[in-house]
CSV table of C-alpha atoms in Angstrom, one decimal:
chain,number,residue,atom,x,y,z
A,218,MET,CA,123.4,-11.0,259.5
A,219,GLY,CA,120.6,-13.8,259.0
A,220,GLU,CA,120.7,-14.5,262.3
A,221,TRP,CA,119.6,-11.1,263.8
A,222,ARG,CA,117.0,-10.6,261.3
A,223,GLY,CA,115.7,-14.8,262.1
A,224,ASN,CA,115.6,-13.5,265.6
A,225,LEU,CA,112.0,-12.6,267.3
A,226,ARG,CA,113.4,-10.5,270.1
A,227,VAL,CA,114.9,-8.0,267.3
A,228,ARG,CA,111.7,-7.9,264.9
A,229,LEU,CA,109.8,-7.2,267.8
A,230,THR,CA,111.9,-4.7,269.2
A,231,VAL,CA,112.1,-2.8,266.0
A,232,VAL,CA,108.6,-2.8,265.4
A,233,PHE,CA,108.1,-1.2,269.0
A,234,SER,CA,110.0,1.4,267.6
A,235,LEU,CA,109.0,2.1,264.3
A,236,VAL,CA,105.4,1.9,265.3
A,237,PHE,CA,106.6,4.7,268.9
A,238,ALA,CA,108.7,6.5,265.7
A,239,LEU,CA,105.3,6.6,263.9
A,240,ALA,CA,102.8,7.9,266.7
A,241,GLY,CA,106.0,10.1,267.6
A,242,GLY,CA,105.6,12.0,264.4
A,243,SER,CA,102.6,11.5,263.8
A,244,VAL,CA,102.2,13.9,267.1
A,245,LEU,CA,104.7,16.1,266.4
A,246,ALA,CA,103.4,16.9,262.8
A,247,GLY,CA,99.8,17.5,264.3
A,248,VAL,CA,101.2,19.5,267.4
A,249,LEU,CA,102.5,21.7,265.0
A,250,ILE,CA,99.5,22.2,262.4
A,251,LEU,CA,97.5,23.0,265.1
A,252,VAL,CA,99.6,26.0,266.9
A,253,ASP,CA,100.5,26.6,263.8
A,254,ASN,CA,96.7,27.6,263.4
A,255,ALA,CA,96.8,28.8,267.0
A,256,MET,CA,98.9,31.2,267.1
A,257,GLU,CA,98.1,32.8,263.0
A,258,TYR,CA,94.9,33.6,264.8
A,259,SER,CA,96.0,34.6,267.9
A,260,MET,CA,98.7,36.8,266.2
A,261,GLY,CA,96.4,37.9,264.0
A,262,ILE,CA,94.6,39.9,266.7
A,263,LEU,CA,96.8,40.7,269.1
A,264,LEU,CA,99.4,42.5,265.9
A,265,ALA,CA,96.1,44.4,264.8
A,266,ASP,CA,95.1,46.1,268.3
A,267,LYS,CA,98.2,46.5,269.5
A,268,TYR,CA,99.9,48.5,266.5
A,269,ARG,CA,96.5,50.3,265.3
A,270,ASP,CA,97.6,53.9,266.7
A,271,GLY,CA,100.9,53.5,264.8
A,272,ALA,CA,104.3,52.0,265.4
A,273,PRO,CA,107.2,50.8,263.4
A,274,PHE,CA,104.5,50.0,260.9
A,275,ASP,CA,104.6,51.5,257.5
A,276,TYR,CA,100.9,53.6,256.9
A,277,THR,CA,99.8,54.4,253.5
A,278,SER,CA,98.4,58.1,252.7
A,279,ALA,CA,95.2,57.4,254.2
A,280,GLY,CA,96.9,56.6,257.4
A,281,THR,CA,96.3,53.6,258.1
A,282,ILE,CA,98.7,50.7,259.1
A,283,ASN,CA,99.7,48.6,255.9
A,284,PRO,CA,99.0,45.6,255.8
A,285,GLY,CA,101.8,44.3,254.6
A,286,SER,CA,103.7,45.5,257.3
A,287,ILE,CA,101.3,43.5,259.9
A,288,GLU,CA,101.4,40.5,258.0
A,289,ALA,CA,105.4,40.1,257.8
A,290,SER,CA,106.4,41.0,260.8
A,291,LYS,CA,103.1,37.8,261.9
A,292,GLN,CA,105.2,35.6,259.6
A,293,THR,CA,108.5,36.5,261.2
A,294,ILE,CA,107.4,35.2,264.4
A,295,MET,CA,105.4,32.3,263.0
A,296,ASP,CA,108.7,30.8,261.1
A,297,SER,CA,111.2,31.6,264.8
A,298,MET,CA,108.2,29.3,266.9
A,299,GLN,CA,108.1,27.1,264.1
A,300,ALA,CA,111.6,26.4,264.1
A,301,ASN,CA,111.8,26.2,267.7
A,302,LEU,CA,109.1,23.5,268.1
A,303,LEU,CA,110.9,21.6,265.6
A,304,PHE,CA,114.0,21.6,267.2
A,305,LYS,CA,113.1,21.0,270.7
A,306,GLY,CA,110.7,18.9,269.5
A,307,GLY,CA,112.8,16.3,267.2
A,308,LEU,CA,115.3,16.2,270.1
A,309,THR,CA,112.3,15.5,272.6
A,310,LEU,CA,110.8,12.4,269.9
A,311,LEU,CA,114.5,11.4,269.8
A,312,ALA,CA,115.6,10.5,272.7
A,313,MET,CA,111.9,9.4,273.9
A,314,TRP,CA,112.8,6.9,270.7
A,315,VAL,CA,115.2,5.8,272.3
A,316,LEU,CA,114.4,5.1,276.0
A,317,ALA,CA,111.0,3.2,273.6
A,318,THR,CA,113.4,1.5,271.7
A,319,ALA,CA,115.4,0.1,274.6
A,320,ALA,CA,112.1,-0.2,276.7
A,321,GLY,CA,110.6,-2.4,273.5
A,322,TRP,CA,114.3,-4.6,273.8
A,323,PHE,CA,113.3,-4.8,277.5
A,324,VAL,CA,110.0,-5.5,277.0
A,325,ALA,CA,110.4,-8.6,274.3
A,326,GLY,CA,113.3,-10.4,276.5
A,327,ARG,CA,110.3,-10.3,279.1
A,328,LEU,CA,107.6,-11.6,277.2
A,329,LEU,CA,110.0,-14.3,275.2
A,330,ARG,CA,111.2,-15.4,277.7
A,331,PRO,CA,109.1,-18.3,278.4
A,332,LEU,CA,109.4,-19.3,274.7
A,333,SER,CA,113.6,-18.9,275.0
A,334,MET,CA,112.7,-21.1,277.9
A,335,ILE,CA,111.3,-23.9,276.1
A,336,THR,CA,114.1,-23.6,273.0
A,337,ALA,CA,116.4,-24.6,275.9
A,338,THR,CA,115.4,-27.0,277.2
A,339,ALA,CA,115.0,-28.3,273.1
A,340,HIS,CA,118.0,-27.9,272.4
A,341,ARG,CA,119.0,-29.7,275.6
A,342,ILE,CA,116.7,-32.9,274.8
A,343,ALA,CA,118.1,-36.0,273.1
A,344,GLY,CA,116.9,-39.1,272.8
A,345,ARG,CA,119.0,-40.2,276.0
A,346,THR,CA,118.2,-37.2,278.1
A,347,LEU,CA,114.1,-37.6,277.5
A,348,HIS,CA,113.5,-37.1,281.4
A,349,LYS,CA,113.8,-33.3,281.2
A,350,ARG,CA,110.8,-30.9,281.9
A,351,ILE,CA,110.4,-27.3,281.1
A,352,ASP,CA,107.5,-27.3,283.8
A,353,LEU,CA,106.8,-23.5,283.3
A,354,ASP,CA,105.8,-21.5,286.2
A,355,ALA,CA,103.7,-19.1,284.5
A,356,PRO,CA,100.0,-18.0,284.7
A,357,PRO,CA,97.4,-19.6,282.1
A,358,GLY,CA,98.3,-18.6,278.1
A,359,GLU,CA,99.0,-19.5,274.9
A,360,VAL,CA,103.0,-20.1,276.2
A,361,LYS,CA,101.7,-21.4,279.4
A,362,SER,CA,100.1,-23.9,277.3
A,363,LEU,CA,102.2,-25.0,274.3
A,364,ALA,CA,105.0,-25.3,277.3
A,365,ASP,CA,102.4,-28.0,278.8
A,366,SER,CA,102.2,-29.6,275.6
A,367,PHE,CA,105.5,-30.0,274.9
A,368,ASP,CA,106.0,-31.7,278.0
A,369,SER,CA,102.6,-33.8,277.7
A,370,MET,CA,104.5,-34.9,273.9
A,371,LEU,CA,108.0,-35.6,275.7
A,372,ASP,CA,106.0,-37.7,278.8
A,373,ARG,CA,104.9,-40.2,275.4
A,374,LEU,CA,108.7,-39.9,273.9
A,375,ASP,CA,109.6,-40.7,276.7
A,376,GLU,CA,107.5,-43.5,277.8
A,377,ALA,CA,108.1,-45.2,273.8
A,378,PHE,CA,112.4,-44.9,274.3
A,379,ALA,CA,111.9,-46.3,277.6
A,380,GLY,CA,109.4,-49.3,276.6
A,381,GLN,CA,111.8,-50.2,273.7
A,382,GLY,CA,114.7,-50.0,275.5
A,383,ARG,CA,113.5,-52.7,277.6
A,384,PHE,CA,112.0,-54.8,274.7
A,385,ILE,CA,115.4,-55.2,273.8
A,386,ALA,CA,116.9,-55.7,276.6
A,387,ASN,CA,114.4,-58.4,277.7
A,388,ALA,CA,114.4,-59.8,274.6
A,389,ALA,CA,118.4,-60.6,274.2
A,390,HIS,CA,117.7,-61.7,278.0
A,391,GLU,CA,115.2,-64.2,277.2
A,392,LEU,CA,117.1,-65.6,274.4
A,393,LYS,CA,120.3,-66.0,276.1
A,394,THR,CA,119.1,-68.5,278.3
A,395,PRO,CA,117.5,-71.0,274.9
A,396,ILE,CA,120.6,-70.2,273.3
A,397,ALA,CA,123.4,-71.2,276.6
A,398,LEU,CA,120.9,-74.8,276.9
A,399,ASN,CA,122.0,-75.7,273.6
A,400,ARG,CA,125.8,-75.1,273.6
A,401,THR,CA,125.3,-77.6,276.6
A,402,LEU,CA,123.5,-80.3,275.0
A,403,VAL,CA,125.8,-80.3,272.2
A,404,GLU,CA,129.2,-80.1,274.3
A,405,VAL,CA,127.3,-83.2,276.3
A,406,ALA,CA,126.6,-84.9,273.2
A,407,MET,CA,129.6,-84.6,271.4
A,408,SER,CA,131.8,-85.4,274.4
A,409,ARG,CA,130.4,-88.7,274.8
A,410,PRO,CA,132.6,-91.9,274.0
A,411,ASP,CA,130.7,-93.7,271.9
A,412,SER,CA,129.5,-90.7,269.3
A,413,PRO,CA,130.5,-91.1,265.8
A,414,PRO,CA,132.9,-88.6,263.7
A,415,GLN,CA,129.6,-87.3,262.2
A,416,VAL,CA,127.8,-86.1,265.3
A,417,HIS,CA,131.8,-84.5,266.6
A,418,GLN,CA,131.4,-83.2,262.8
A,419,LEU,CA,127.8,-81.5,263.2
A,420,GLY,CA,128.5,-80.3,267.3
A,421,GLN,CA,130.9,-78.1,265.8
A,422,ASN,CA,128.9,-77.0,263.3
A,423,LEU,CA,126.1,-75.8,265.5
A,424,LEU,CA,128.9,-74.6,268.0
A,425,ALA,CA,129.8,-72.2,265.6
A,426,VAL,CA,126.2,-71.4,265.0
A,427,ASN,CA,125.5,-71.1,268.4
A,428,GLN,CA,128.5,-68.9,269.1
A,429,ARG,CA,127.4,-66.1,266.3
A,430,HIS,CA,124.0,-66.1,267.6
A,431,GLU,CA,124.9,-65.5,271.1
A,432,ARG,CA,127.6,-62.2,269.6
A,433,LEU,CA,124.6,-61.2,267.6
A,434,ILE,CA,123.0,-61.0,271.5
A,435,ASP,CA,125.4,-59.2,272.8
A,436,ALA,CA,125.8,-56.9,270.5
A,437,LEU,CA,121.8,-56.2,271.0
A,438,LEU,CA,122.1,-55.4,274.0
A,439,THR,CA,125.3,-53.5,273.4
A,440,LEU,CA,123.4,-51.3,271.2
A,441,ALA,CA,120.6,-51.2,273.9
A,442,ARG,CA,122.7,-49.9,276.3
A,443,ALA,CA,124.7,-47.5,274.7
A,444,GLU,CA,121.1,-45.7,272.9
A,445,ASP,CA,120.3,-45.5,276.9
A,446,ALA,CA,121.9,-42.5,279.1
A,447,VAL,CA,125.6,-42.6,280.1
A,448,THR,CA,125.1,-43.5,283.7
A,449,GLU,CA,128.8,-44.1,284.7
A,450,ARG,CA,131.6,-41.4,284.0
A,451,ARG,CA,135.1,-41.4,284.1
A,452,LEU,CA,138.6,-40.4,283.0
A,453,VAL,CA,140.0,-42.6,280.1
A,454,ASP,CA,142.5,-42.5,277.8
A,455,ILE,CA,141.3,-43.7,274.7
A,456,ALA,CA,144.7,-44.5,273.2
A,457,GLU,CA,145.0,-47.1,276.1
A,458,LEU,CA,141.6,-48.8,275.4
A,459,ALA,CA,142.9,-49.2,271.3
A,460,GLY,CA,146.0,-50.4,272.2
A,461,ILE,CA,143.7,-53.0,274.4
A,462,ALA,CA,141.9,-53.7,271.4
A,463,ALA,CA,144.5,-53.9,268.9
A,464,ASP,CA,146.3,-56.3,270.9
A,465,THR,CA,143.2,-59.1,271.3
A,466,THR,CA,142.5,-58.4,267.6
A,467,GLU,CA,146.0,-59.6,266.7
A,468,ALA,CA,145.0,-63.1,266.4
A,469,LEU,CA,142.3,-62.7,264.2
A,470,ALA,CA,144.2,-60.1,262.1
A,471,GLY,CA,146.9,-63.1,262.2
A,472,ARG,CA,145.1,-65.9,260.5
A,473,LEU,CA,143.1,-63.3,257.8
A,474,SER,CA,147.3,-62.1,256.9
A,475,VAL,CA,145.8,-58.3,257.8
A,476,GLN,CA,149.0,-55.9,259.5
A,477,ILE,CA,147.3,-54.1,262.1
A,478,GLY,CA,148.9,-50.1,263.1
A,479,ARG,CA,149.4,-47.9,265.9
A,480,ASP,CA,149.9,-44.7,265.9
A,481,LEU,CA,148.4,-44.1,269.5
A,482,ALA,CA,149.0,-40.4,271.6
A,483,PRO,CA,147.5,-39.7,274.8
A,484,ALA,CA,144.3,-38.5,274.2
A,485,PRO,CA,141.9,-38.7,277.3
A,486,VAL,CA,138.3,-38.2,277.9
A,487,THR,CA,135.4,-38.7,280.3
A,488,GLY,CA,132.6,-41.2,279.4
A,489,ASP,CA,132.3,-45.4,279.9
A,490,PRO,CA,135.1,-47.3,279.6
A,491,ILE,CA,133.1,-50.1,278.8
A,492,LEU,CA,131.1,-48.7,276.6
A,493,LEU,CA,134.3,-46.9,274.1
A,494,GLU,CA,136.5,-50.2,274.5
A,495,GLN,CA,133.4,-51.6,272.9
A,496,LEU,CA,133.3,-49.0,270.1
A,497,ILE,CA,137.0,-49.4,269.5
A,498,ARG,CA,136.9,-53.4,269.5
A,499,ASN,CA,134.2,-52.8,267.3
A,500,LEU,CA,135.9,-50.1,264.9
A,501,ILE,CA,139.1,-52.6,265.1
A,502,ASP,CA,136.9,-55.8,264.2
A,503,ASN,CA,135.6,-54.4,261.8
A,504,ALA,CA,138.3,-53.0,259.8
A,505,THR,CA,140.2,-56.8,260.3
A,506,ARG,CA,137.3,-59.1,259.2
A,507,TYR,CA,136.4,-56.5,256.0
A,508,ASN,CA,139.7,-56.1,254.5
A,509,ILE,CA,141.8,-58.0,252.2
A,510,GLU,CA,144.8,-61.0,252.8
A,511,GLY,CA,148.0,-59.2,252.5
A,512,GLY,CA,145.9,-55.9,253.3
A,513,TRP,CA,146.1,-53.4,256.3
A,514,VAL,CA,144.5,-51.5,259.5
A,515,ARG,CA,145.7,-48.4,260.4
A,516,VAL,CA,144.4,-47.4,264.3
A,517,GLN,CA,145.1,-43.7,265.3
A,518,THR,CA,144.2,-41.8,268.4
A,519,ILE,CA,144.5,-37.6,268.1
A,520,ALA,CA,144.6,-35.7,271.2
A,521,ARG,CA,142.1,-31.8,270.5
A,522,PRO,CA,141.5,-28.9,272.7
A,523,ARG,CA,138.3,-30.2,273.7
A,524,HIS,CA,137.5,-33.4,272.2
A,525,ALA,CA,139.9,-36.7,271.1
A,526,GLU,CA,139.6,-38.3,267.8
A,527,ILE,CA,140.1,-41.8,266.7
A,528,VAL,CA,140.8,-42.7,263.3
A,529,VAL,CA,140.5,-46.3,261.5
A,530,SER,CA,141.0,-46.8,258.4
A,531,ASN,CA,142.0,-50.4,256.2
A,532,THR,CA,142.5,-51.9,253.4
A,533,GLY,CA,139.7,-53.6,250.9
A,534,ALA,CA,137.0,-53.8,249.3
A,535,VAL,CA,135.8,-50.4,247.0
A,536,ILE,CA,133.0,-48.4,248.7
A,537,SER,CA,131.1,-45.5,247.0
A,538,ALA,CA,130.2,-43.0,248.9
A,539,TYR,CA,126.4,-43.6,248.3
A,540,GLU,CA,127.1,-47.1,250.2
A,541,VAL,CA,128.9,-45.5,253.4
A,542,PRO,CA,125.8,-44.0,255.0
A,543,THR,CA,124.2,-47.5,254.9
A,544,LEU,CA,126.8,-49.3,257.1
A,545,PHE,CA,125.6,-47.7,260.2
A,546,GLU,CA,122.0,-48.8,259.7
A,547,PRO,CA,121.5,-51.7,262.2
A,548,PHE,CA,122.0,-55.3,260.3
A,549,ARG,CA,123.5,-53.5,257.1
A,550,ARG,CA,125.9,-54.5,254.9
A,551,LEU,CA,127.5,-54.6,251.5
A,552,THR,CA,129.2,-58.0,250.9
A,553,ASP,CA,127.5,-60.5,252.5
A,554,ARG,CA,124.1,-61.5,254.6
A,555,VAL,CA,123.7,-61.1,257.4
A,556,GLY,CA,124.0,-64.2,259.8
A,557,SER,CA,127.8,-65.2,257.9
A,558,SER,CA,130.4,-65.8,260.2
A,559,ARG,CA,132.0,-62.1,259.5
A,560,GLY,CA,129.9,-60.5,261.4
A,561,SER,CA,125.6,-58.9,262.9
A,562,GLY,CA,125.8,-56.4,261.2
A,563,LEU,CA,125.8,-54.2,264.3
A,564,GLY,CA,129.6,-52.5,264.3
A,565,LEU,CA,129.3,-49.8,263.1
A,566,SER,CA,125.6,-49.3,264.6
A,567,ILE,CA,127.3,-49.8,267.8
A,568,VAL,CA,129.6,-47.3,267.7
A,569,ARG,CA,127.1,-44.3,266.3
A,570,ALA,CA,125.3,-45.8,269.3
A,571,VAL,CA,128.2,-45.0,272.2
A,572,ALA,CA,129.4,-41.7,269.9
A,573,GLN,CA,126.6,-40.1,270.7
A,574,ALA,CA,125.9,-41.7,273.6
A,575,HIS,CA,128.9,-39.3,274.9
A,576,ARG,CA,127.6,-36.6,272.9
A,577,GLY,CA,130.0,-37.1,270.4
A,578,ASP,CA,129.6,-39.4,266.1
A,579,ALA,CA,130.9,-40.5,264.1
A,580,VAL,CA,131.3,-40.5,260.0
A,581,ALA,CA,133.3,-42.3,257.8
A,582,VAL,CA,134.7,-41.8,254.1
A,583,PRO,CA,135.4,-44.4,251.4
A,584,ARG,CA,139.4,-44.8,250.3
A,585,PRO,CA,140.8,-44.0,246.9
A,586,GLY,CA,141.5,-47.4,246.1
A,587,GLY,CA,139.4,-49.9,248.4
A,588,GLY,CA,138.6,-49.4,252.3
A,589,LEU,CA,137.6,-47.6,254.7
A,590,VAL,CA,138.2,-43.8,256.9
A,591,VAL,CA,136.3,-44.1,259.5
A,592,ARG,CA,136.7,-41.0,262.1
A,593,VAL,CA,135.0,-40.5,265.6
A,594,ILE,CA,135.4,-37.6,268.3
A,595,LEU,CA,134.6,-37.7,271.6
A,596,PRO,CA,134.0,-34.3,273.4
A,597,ARG,CA,136.5,-34.5,276.6
A,598,SER,CA,132.9,-33.5,278.7
A,599,ALA,CA,130.5,-36.5,278.3
A,600,HIS,CA,127.7,-34.7,280.1
A,601,PRO,CA,124.4,-34.3,278.7
A,602,LEU,CA,124.6,-30.8,278.8
A,603,ALA,CA,127.5,-30.8,276.9
A,604,GLU,CA,127.4,-29.2,273.5
A,605,PRO,CA,127.4,-32.2,270.9
A,606,VAL,CA,130.4,-32.2,268.5
A,607,ILE,CA,129.2,-31.8,265.3
A,608,VAL,CA,132.4,-34.2,262.7
A,609,ALA,CA,133.0,-32.6,259.7
A,610,ALA,CA,132.1,-33.9,256.3
A,611,GLY,CA,135.7,-34.1,255.3
A,612,LEU,CA,137.9,-36.9,256.3
A,613,PRO,CA,142.1,-36.7,255.7
A,614,VAL,CA,142.7,-40.1,254.4
A,615,PRO,CA,146.0,-41.8,255.1
A,616,HIS,CA,148.6,-43.2,253.8
A,617,ASP,CA,149.0,-46.6,251.8
A,618,HIS,CA,150.5,-48.2,254.3
A,619,PRO,CA,149.8,-48.9,258.7
């Protein structure tokens, strides 16, 4: 009901209808008054002249016509005429009101069609589809000016987003060269036969730091690519990708004494396989790294009629509900500082960016007793014009075992 009340086309139609009803009612009332005055005057003259010599009227003792008899006949004719005019005029007004309301609906739709085009374009546009424009083909006017201003704003936004993406990608690529050079120099120094043990120890530390920097740069590249448009779309089973990611993380889970459980049902989606594999890998890797000794990770894939779900839950530190949104921000973690050996702080940021690039989303809720449940929903179609998936706030909490 609220949607109809806020609909501009409905409101314009109601205004047109009310205006016509008031105008038609006023015209009908005016016609009744004018006809009544004209008929009263004409009937008075006609009846007085026609029945002057006597007819079915009462006469007085003086031989003149009784005025009351003339008035009674005239009033009867006037009442009949008014009732007939009111009935037929009312029906005519009702029919014309219905036609005018339908015409108002049609005219309002024609007038608001450019605004509907602007609204539809605005709904289709997101951070990854800023190349779309309205290009309204209409004569100069207020609506044309609005559409052109909207297109101009999109041009500036598109340029800003493209510049930001190019900067991130170029900066990450440029940073890879000196890091690769540093790694080569350290490895050469460590491979010399006369290198003392202190050099070997220093070299191992430098290589570990270098490796963390390389992971950070790769994560930045992935994040920049995920926030761009998904150019490659193929049918892929996320259950298969989840199995590969879980196999890859088994070695890390073994070192950390974390058990990885799987509940992988076939769940095909259309999207970029590389980005989707990175999404699942980040989920499982984060759930394994930020865990407790002897804890568990559970990976679950679910197929729905219109979308597929990936649910990764784990044991770990107790997290408050208000702290969860910060986990999806770049370079934000709760337990340690960026630059530590546990990660780069981009894991869940990449997860959400990849999900949104596929018209999906990712949410998380804390588990009672510690840990997190992260749920990613991906629509079956990753087409840019597809309706985005809305993730519900409530998530089912798995049992306390993988």
